[in-house]
mmCIF file of C-alpha atoms in Angstrom:
data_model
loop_
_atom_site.group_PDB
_atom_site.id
_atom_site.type_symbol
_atom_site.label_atom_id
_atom_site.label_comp_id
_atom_site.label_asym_id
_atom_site.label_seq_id
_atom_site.Cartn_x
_atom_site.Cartn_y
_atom_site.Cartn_z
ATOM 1 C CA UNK A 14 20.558 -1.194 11.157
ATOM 2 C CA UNK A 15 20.724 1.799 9.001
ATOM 3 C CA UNK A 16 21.367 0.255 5.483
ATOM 4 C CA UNK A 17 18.106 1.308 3.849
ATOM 5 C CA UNK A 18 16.878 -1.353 0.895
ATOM 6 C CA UNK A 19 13.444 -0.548 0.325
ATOM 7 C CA UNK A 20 13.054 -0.210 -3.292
ATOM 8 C CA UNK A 21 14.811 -2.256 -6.048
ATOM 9 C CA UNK A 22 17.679 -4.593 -5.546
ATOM 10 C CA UNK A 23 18.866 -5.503 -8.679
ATOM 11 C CA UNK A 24 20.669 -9.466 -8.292
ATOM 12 C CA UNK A 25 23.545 -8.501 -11.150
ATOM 13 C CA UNK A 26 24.540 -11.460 -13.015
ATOM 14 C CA UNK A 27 28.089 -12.357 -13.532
ATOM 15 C CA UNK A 28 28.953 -11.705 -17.162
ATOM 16 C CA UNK A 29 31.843 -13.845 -18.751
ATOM 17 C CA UNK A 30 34.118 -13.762 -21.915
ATOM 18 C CA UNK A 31 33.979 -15.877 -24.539
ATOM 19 C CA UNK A 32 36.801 -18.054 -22.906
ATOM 20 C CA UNK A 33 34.587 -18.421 -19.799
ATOM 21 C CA UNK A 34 36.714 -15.893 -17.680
ATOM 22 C CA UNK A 35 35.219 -13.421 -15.528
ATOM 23 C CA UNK A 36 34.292 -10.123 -17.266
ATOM 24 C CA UNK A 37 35.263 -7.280 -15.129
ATOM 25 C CA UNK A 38 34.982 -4.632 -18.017
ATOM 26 C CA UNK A 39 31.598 -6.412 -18.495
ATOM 27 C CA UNK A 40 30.911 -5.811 -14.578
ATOM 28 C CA UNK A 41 32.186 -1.793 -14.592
ATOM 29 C CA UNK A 42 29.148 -1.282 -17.370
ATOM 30 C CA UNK A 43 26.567 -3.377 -16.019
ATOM 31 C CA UNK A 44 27.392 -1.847 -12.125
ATOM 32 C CA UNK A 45 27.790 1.358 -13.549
ATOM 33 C CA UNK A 46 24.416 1.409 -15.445
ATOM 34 C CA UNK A 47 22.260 0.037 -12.333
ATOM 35 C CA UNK A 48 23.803 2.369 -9.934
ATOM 36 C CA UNK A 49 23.166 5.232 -11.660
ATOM 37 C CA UNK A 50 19.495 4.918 -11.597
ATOM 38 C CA UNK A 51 16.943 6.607 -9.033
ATOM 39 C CA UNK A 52 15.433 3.698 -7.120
ATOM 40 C CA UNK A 53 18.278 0.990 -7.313
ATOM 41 C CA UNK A 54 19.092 0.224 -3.471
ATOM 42 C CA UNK A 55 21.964 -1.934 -3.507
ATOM 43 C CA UNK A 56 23.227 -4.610 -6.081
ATOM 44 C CA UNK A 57 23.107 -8.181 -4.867
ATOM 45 C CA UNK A 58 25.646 -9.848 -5.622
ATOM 46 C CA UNK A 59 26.646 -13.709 -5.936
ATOM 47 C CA UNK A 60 22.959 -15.477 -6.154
ATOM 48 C CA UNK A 61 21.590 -17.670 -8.878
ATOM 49 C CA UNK A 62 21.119 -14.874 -11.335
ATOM 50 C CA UNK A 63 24.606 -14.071 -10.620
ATOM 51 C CA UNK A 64 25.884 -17.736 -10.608
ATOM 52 C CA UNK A 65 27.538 -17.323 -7.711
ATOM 53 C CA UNK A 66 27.989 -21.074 -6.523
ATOM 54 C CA UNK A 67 29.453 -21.688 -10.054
ATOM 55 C CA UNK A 68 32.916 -19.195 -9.432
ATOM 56 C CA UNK A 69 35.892 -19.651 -7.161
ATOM 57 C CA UNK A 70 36.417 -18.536 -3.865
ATOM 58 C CA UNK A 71 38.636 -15.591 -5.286
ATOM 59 C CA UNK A 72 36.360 -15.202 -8.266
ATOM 60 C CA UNK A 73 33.331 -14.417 -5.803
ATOM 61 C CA UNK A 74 35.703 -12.036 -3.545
ATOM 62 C CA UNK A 75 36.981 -10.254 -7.141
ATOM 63 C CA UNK A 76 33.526 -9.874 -8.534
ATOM 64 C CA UNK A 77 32.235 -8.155 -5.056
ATOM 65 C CA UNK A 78 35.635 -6.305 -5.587
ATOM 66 C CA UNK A 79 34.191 -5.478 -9.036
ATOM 67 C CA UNK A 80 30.900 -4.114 -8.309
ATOM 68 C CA UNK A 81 31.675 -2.197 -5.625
ATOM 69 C CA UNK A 82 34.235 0.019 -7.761
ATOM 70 C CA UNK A 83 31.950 0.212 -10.740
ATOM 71 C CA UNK A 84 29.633 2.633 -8.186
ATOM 72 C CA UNK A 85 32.385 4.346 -6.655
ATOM 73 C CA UNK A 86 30.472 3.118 -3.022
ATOM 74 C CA UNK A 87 27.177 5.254 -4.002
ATOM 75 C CA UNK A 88 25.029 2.049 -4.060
ATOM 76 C CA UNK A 89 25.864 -0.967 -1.613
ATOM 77 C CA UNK A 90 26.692 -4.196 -2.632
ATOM 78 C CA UNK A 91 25.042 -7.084 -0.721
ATOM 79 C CA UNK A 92 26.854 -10.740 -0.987
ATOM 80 C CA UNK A 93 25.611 -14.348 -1.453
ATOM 81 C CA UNK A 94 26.449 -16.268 1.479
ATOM 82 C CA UNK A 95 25.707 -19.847 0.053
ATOM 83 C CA UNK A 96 28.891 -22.208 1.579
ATOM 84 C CA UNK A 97 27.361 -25.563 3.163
ATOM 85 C CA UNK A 98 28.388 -25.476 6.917
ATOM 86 C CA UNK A 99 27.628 -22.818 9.530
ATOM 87 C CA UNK A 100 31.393 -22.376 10.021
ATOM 88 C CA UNK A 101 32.347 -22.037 6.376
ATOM 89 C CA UNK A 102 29.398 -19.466 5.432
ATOM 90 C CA UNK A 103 30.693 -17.634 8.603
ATOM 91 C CA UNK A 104 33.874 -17.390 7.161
ATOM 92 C CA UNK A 105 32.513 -16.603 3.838
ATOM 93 C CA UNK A 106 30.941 -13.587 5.262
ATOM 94 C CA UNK A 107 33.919 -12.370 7.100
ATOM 95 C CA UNK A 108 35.822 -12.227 3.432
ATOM 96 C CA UNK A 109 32.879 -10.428 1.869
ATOM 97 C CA UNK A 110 33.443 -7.908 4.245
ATOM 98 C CA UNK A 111 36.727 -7.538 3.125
ATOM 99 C CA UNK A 112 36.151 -7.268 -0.338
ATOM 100 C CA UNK A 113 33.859 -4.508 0.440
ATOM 101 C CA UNK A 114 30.444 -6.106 1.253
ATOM 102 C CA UNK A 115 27.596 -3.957 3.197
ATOM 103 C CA UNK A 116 25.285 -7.175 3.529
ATOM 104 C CA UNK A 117 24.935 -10.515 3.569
ATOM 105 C CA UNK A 118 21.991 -12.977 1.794
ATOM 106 C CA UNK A 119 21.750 -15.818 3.724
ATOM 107 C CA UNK A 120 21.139 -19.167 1.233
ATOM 108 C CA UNK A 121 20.179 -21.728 3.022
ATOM 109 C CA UNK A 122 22.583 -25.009 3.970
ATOM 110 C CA UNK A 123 22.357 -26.888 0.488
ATOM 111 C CA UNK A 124 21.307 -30.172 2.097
ATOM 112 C CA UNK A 125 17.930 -28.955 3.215
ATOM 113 C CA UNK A 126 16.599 -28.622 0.112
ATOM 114 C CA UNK A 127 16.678 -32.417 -0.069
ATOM 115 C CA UNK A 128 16.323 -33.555 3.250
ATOM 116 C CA UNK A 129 14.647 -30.943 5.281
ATOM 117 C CA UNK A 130 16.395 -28.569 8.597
ATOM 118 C CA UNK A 131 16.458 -29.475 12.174
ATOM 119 C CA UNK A 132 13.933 -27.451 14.360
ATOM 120 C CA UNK A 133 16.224 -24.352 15.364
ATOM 121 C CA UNK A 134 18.961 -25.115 12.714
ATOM 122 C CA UNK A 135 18.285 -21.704 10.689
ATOM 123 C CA UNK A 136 18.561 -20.234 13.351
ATOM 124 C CA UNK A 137 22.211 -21.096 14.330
ATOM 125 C CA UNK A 138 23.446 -20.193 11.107
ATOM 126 C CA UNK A 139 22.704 -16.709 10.881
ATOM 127 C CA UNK A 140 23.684 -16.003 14.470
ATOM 128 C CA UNK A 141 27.282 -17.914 13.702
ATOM 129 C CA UNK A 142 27.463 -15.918 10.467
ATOM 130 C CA UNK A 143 26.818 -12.700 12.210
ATOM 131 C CA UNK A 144 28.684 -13.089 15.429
ATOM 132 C CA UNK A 145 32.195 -13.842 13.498
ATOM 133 C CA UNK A 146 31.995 -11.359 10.394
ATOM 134 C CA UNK A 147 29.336 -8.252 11.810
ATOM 135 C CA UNK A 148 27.847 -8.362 8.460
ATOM 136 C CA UNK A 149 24.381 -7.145 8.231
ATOM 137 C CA UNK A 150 21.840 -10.332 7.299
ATOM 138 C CA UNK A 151 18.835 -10.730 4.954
ATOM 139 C CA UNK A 152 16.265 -13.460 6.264
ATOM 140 C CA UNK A 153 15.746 -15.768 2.757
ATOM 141 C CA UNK A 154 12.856 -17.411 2.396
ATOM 142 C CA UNK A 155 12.628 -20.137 -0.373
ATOM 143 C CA UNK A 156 10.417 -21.513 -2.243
ATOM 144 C CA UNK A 157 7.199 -23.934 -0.422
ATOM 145 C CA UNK A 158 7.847 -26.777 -2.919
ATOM 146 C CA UNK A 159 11.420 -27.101 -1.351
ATOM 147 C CA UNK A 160 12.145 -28.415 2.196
ATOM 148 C CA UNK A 161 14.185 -25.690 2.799
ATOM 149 C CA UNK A 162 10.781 -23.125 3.044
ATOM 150 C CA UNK A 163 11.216 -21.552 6.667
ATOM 151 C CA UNK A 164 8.019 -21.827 8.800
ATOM 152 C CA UNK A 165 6.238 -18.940 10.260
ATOM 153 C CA UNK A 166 8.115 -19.673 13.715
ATOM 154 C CA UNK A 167 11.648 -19.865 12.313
ATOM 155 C CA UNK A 168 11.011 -16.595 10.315
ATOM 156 C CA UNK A 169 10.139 -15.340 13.233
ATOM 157 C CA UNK A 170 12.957 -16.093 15.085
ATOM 158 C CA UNK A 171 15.710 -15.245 12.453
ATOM 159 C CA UNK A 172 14.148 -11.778 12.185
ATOM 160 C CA UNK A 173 14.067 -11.190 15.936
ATOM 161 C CA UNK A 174 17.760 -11.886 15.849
ATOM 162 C CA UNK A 175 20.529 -9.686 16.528
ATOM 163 C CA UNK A 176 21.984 -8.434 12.575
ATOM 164 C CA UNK A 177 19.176 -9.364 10.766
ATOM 165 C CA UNK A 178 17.698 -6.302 8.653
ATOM 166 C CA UNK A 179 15.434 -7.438 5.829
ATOM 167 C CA UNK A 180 13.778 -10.759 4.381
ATOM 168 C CA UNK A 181 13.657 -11.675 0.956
ATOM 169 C CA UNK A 182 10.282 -13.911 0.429
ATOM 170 C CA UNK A 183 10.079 -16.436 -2.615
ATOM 171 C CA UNK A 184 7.884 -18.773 -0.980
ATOM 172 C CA UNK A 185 5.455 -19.209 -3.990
ATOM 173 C CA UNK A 186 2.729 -19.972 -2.098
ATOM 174 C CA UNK A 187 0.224 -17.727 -1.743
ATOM 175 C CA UNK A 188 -1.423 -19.155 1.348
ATOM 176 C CA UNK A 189 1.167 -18.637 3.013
ATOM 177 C CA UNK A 190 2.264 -14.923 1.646
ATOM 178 C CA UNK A 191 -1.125 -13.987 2.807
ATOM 179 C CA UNK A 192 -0.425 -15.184 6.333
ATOM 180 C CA UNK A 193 3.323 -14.966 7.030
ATOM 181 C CA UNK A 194 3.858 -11.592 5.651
ATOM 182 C CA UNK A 195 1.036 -9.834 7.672
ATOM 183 C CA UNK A 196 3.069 -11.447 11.050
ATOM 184 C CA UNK A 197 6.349 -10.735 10.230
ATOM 185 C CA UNK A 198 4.976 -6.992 9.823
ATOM 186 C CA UNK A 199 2.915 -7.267 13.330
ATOM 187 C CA UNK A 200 6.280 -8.688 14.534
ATOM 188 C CA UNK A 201 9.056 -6.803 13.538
ATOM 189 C CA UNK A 202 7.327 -3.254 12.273
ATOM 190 C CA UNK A 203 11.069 -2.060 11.380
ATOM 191 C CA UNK A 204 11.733 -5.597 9.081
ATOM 192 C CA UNK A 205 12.231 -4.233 5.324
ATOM 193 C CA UNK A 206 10.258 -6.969 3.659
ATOM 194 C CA UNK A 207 11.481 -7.702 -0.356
ATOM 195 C CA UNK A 208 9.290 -9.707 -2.831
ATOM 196 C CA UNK A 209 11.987 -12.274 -4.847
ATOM 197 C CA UNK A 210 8.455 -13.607 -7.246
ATOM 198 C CA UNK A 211 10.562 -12.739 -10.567
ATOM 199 C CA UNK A 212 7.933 -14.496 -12.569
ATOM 200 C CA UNK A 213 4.703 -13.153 -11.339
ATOM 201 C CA UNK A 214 5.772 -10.036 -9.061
ATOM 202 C CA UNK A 215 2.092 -8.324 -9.137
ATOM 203 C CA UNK A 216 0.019 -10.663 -6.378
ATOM 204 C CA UNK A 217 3.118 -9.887 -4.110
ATOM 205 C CA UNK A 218 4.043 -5.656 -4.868
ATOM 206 C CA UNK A 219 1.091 -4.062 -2.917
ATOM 207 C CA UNK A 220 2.658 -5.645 0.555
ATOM 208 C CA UNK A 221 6.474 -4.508 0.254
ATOM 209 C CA UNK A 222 8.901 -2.950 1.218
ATOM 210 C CA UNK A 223 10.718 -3.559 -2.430
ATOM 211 C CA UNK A 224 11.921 -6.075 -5.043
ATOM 212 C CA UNK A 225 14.957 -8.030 -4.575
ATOM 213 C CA UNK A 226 15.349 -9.937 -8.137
ATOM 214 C CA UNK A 227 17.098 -10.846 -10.990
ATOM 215 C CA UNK A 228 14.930 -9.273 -13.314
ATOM 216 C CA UNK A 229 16.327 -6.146 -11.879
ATOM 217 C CA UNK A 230 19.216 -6.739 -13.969
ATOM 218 C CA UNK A 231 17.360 -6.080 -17.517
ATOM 219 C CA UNK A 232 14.472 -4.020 -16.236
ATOM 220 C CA UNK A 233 15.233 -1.125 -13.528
ATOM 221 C CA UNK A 234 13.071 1.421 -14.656
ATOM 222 C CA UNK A 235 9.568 0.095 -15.004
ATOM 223 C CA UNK A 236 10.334 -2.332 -11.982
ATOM 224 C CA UNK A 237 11.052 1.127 -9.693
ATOM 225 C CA UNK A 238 7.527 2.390 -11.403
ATOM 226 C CA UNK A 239 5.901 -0.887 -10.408
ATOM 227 C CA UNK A 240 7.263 -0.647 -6.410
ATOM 228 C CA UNK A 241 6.063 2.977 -6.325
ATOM 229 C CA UNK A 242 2.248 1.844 -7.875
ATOM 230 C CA UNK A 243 2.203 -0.722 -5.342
ATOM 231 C CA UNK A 244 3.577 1.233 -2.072
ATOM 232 C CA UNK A 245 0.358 4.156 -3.456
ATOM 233 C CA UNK A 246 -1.710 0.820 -3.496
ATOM 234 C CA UNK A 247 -2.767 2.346 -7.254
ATOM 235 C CA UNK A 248 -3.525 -1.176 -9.063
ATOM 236 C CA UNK A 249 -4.726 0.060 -12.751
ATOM 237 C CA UNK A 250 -0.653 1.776 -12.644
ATOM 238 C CA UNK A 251 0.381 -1.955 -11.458
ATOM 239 C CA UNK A 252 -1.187 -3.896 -13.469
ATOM 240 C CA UNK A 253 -0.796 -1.861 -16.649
ATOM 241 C CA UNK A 254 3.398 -2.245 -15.888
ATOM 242 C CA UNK A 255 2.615 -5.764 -15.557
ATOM 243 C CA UNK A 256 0.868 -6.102 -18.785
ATOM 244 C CA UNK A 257 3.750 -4.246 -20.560
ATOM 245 C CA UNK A 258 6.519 -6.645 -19.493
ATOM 246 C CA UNK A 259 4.454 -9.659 -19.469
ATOM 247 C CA UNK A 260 6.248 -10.666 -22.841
ATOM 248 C CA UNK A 261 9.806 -10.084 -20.914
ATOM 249 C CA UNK A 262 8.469 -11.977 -18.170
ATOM 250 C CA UNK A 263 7.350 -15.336 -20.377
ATOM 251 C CA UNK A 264 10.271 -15.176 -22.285
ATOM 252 C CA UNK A 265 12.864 -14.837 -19.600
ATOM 253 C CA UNK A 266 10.985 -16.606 -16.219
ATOM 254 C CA UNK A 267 8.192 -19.045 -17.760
ATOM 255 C CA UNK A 268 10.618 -21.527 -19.069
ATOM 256 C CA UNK A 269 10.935 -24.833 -18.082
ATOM 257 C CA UNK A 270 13.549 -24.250 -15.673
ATOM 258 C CA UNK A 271 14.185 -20.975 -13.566
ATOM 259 C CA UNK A 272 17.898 -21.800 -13.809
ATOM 260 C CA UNK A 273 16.981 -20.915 -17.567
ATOM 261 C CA UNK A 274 16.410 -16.956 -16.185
ATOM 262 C CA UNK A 275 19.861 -16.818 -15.771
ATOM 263 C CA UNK A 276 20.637 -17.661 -19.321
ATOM 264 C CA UNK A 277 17.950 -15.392 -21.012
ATOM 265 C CA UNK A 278 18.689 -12.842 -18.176
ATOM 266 C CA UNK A 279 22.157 -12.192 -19.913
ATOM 267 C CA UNK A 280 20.141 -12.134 -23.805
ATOM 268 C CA UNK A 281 18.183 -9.291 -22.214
ATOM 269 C CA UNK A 282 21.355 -7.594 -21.626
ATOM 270 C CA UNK A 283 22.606 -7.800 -24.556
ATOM 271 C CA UNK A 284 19.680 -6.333 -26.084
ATOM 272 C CA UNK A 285 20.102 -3.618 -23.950
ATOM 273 C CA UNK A 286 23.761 -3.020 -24.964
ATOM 274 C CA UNK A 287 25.382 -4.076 -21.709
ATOM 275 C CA UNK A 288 26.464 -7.322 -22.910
ATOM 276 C CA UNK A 289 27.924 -8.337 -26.499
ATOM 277 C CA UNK A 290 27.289 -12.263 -26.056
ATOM 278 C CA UNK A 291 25.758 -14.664 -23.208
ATOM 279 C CA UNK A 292 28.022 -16.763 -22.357
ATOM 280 C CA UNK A 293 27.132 -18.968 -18.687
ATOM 281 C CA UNK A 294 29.336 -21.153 -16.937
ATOM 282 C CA UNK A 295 27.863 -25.101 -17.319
ATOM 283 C CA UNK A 296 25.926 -26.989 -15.769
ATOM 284 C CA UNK A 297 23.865 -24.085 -17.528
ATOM 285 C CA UNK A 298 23.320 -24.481 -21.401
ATOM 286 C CA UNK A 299 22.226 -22.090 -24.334
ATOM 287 C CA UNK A 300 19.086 -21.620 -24.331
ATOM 288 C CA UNK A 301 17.225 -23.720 -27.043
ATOM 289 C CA UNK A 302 17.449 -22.114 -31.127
ATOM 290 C CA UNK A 303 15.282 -19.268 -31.791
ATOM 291 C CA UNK A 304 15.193 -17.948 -27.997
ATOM 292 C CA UNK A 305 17.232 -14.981 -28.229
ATOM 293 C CA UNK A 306 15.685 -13.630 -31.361
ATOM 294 C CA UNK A 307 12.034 -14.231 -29.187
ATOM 295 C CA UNK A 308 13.587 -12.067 -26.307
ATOM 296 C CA UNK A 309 14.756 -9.734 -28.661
ATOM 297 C CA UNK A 310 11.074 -9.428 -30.007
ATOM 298 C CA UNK A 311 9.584 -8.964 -26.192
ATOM 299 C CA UNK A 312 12.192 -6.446 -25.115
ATOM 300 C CA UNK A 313 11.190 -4.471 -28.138
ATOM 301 C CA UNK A 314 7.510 -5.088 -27.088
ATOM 302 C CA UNK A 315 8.275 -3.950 -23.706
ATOM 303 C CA UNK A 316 10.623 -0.559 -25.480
ATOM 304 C CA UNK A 317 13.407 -2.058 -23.808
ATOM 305 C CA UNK A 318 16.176 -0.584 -25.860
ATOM 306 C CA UNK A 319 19.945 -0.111 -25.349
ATOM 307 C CA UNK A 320 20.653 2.132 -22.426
ATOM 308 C CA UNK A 321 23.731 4.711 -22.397
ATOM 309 C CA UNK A 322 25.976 3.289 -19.844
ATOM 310 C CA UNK A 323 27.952 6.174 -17.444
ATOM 311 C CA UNK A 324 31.134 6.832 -18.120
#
């Protein structure tokens, strides 16, 4: 595989108008602004920052459409591939690659969150999704408190599998980073290995490759200066990012929901000009009163300010 992702991978949300449609002028500025920075690997496209499961089938293509012109090609774009069935995600991969996709992020099948995977199920679906579309595939590891948290074998095997480039880890579990991560490394020395821990990235930055998250959307530039402290293992330069964007960090991840990133995700763009208003598509809400002006307060904390977008 030559697509190269180690570094940041910013997960774009989708930005919206008022009237809940699409915003493609919206996408041109945000795309444009994240691919024009030093250290931003490819835009991922389609996740739960990004809403993904919440647009059409021809939203999702136009939005991959979208971000894909707004870097005239100089940064990949890397798709979602969340449909249910191994068939229909295959499918939904072969489009991507149509609309311009370089990648694919493999969700897991819905259902498994709830009642758990068969013993070499995983496994089937990226091999289906690869064999019929070509598309290059990132392992995704969920979170340990779901039942959809790959063991250390099935990792395993997905990443010795034909297409499969990178793994993005959110398993939240420490134990476990401490173990899996070392073997996936022993295993596959070549396997670009992408943090996804949004909400407390500094345990996990001195072991990868890169970040692959969300918060990539509202904060590129200290989040490439936090990769490159932990790749020169320097921790006072770690930690010292860390304790500037702690403020961004409670106020946009340390809610009482993660689906609530999403929301404040979009404030933090509009306080750095990108965005005029955050409007989400339901079953996401506003985020309680007082909110934005407390994001406002940490981005200014942080010396988040507006950004000049490329013209």
């Amino acid at each position: 595989m030559t697509l190269d992702i180690r570094g940041l991978n910013p997960a774009p949300i989708t930005p919206f108008t008022e009237d809940g449609d699409v915003d493609y002028a919206a996408i041109e500025r945000l795309g444009s602004w994240l691919g024009s920075i030093d250290g931003v690997k490819s835009l991922v496209v389609l996740g739960h920052a990004g809403e993904g499961t919440f647009l059409t089938d021809e939203e999702q293509l136009d939005v991959i459409r979208a971000f894909v012109a707004s870097t005239d090609g100089r940064v990949p774009v890397i798709a979602g591939i969340t449909k249910e069935g191994n068939k229909t995600a295959a499918l939904e991969a072969k489009a991507a690659v149509d609309a311009g996709a370089a990648a694919g992020l493999v969700y897991p099948s819905h259902g498994w969150l709830r009642f758990g995977y068969q013993k070499g199920a995983p496994q089937t679906r990226y091999q289906e999704i690869y064999e019929e579309s070509g598309l290059p595939l990132i392992l995704f590891q969920y979170p340990d408190n779901t039942k959809a948290s790959y063991d250390l074998d099935t990792q395993l095997e997905i990443a010795g599998q034909e297409g499969v480039f990178a793994t993005k880890n959110g398993v939240r579990n420490m134990r476990r980073w401490y173990t899996e991560i070392p073997a996936l490394r022993a295993a596959y020395p070549d396997l670009q290995i992408l943090s996804c821990h949004d909400e407390y990235l500094l345990p996990t930055m001195f072991d990868v490759d890169g970040l692959l998250v969300g918060y990539g959307n509202i904060a590129p530039e200290p989040l490439i200066e936090l990769i490159a402290a932990g790749k020169a293992k320097d921790y006072a330069a770690a930690h010292a990012i860390h304790e500037r964007l702690l403020p961004v960090t409670k106020n946009v991840y340390h809610r009482g929901s993660h689906m609530e990133g999403t929301v404040a995700l979009k404030w933090g763009l509009v306080n750095r000009g990108i965005l005029d208003h955050a409007t989400v598509r339901t079953p996401l809400l506003p985020l309680p009163d007082g909110a934005p002006a407390e994001i406002a307060a940490a981005f200014a904390s942080a010396g988040l300010g507006t950004v000049a977008v490329p013209a």
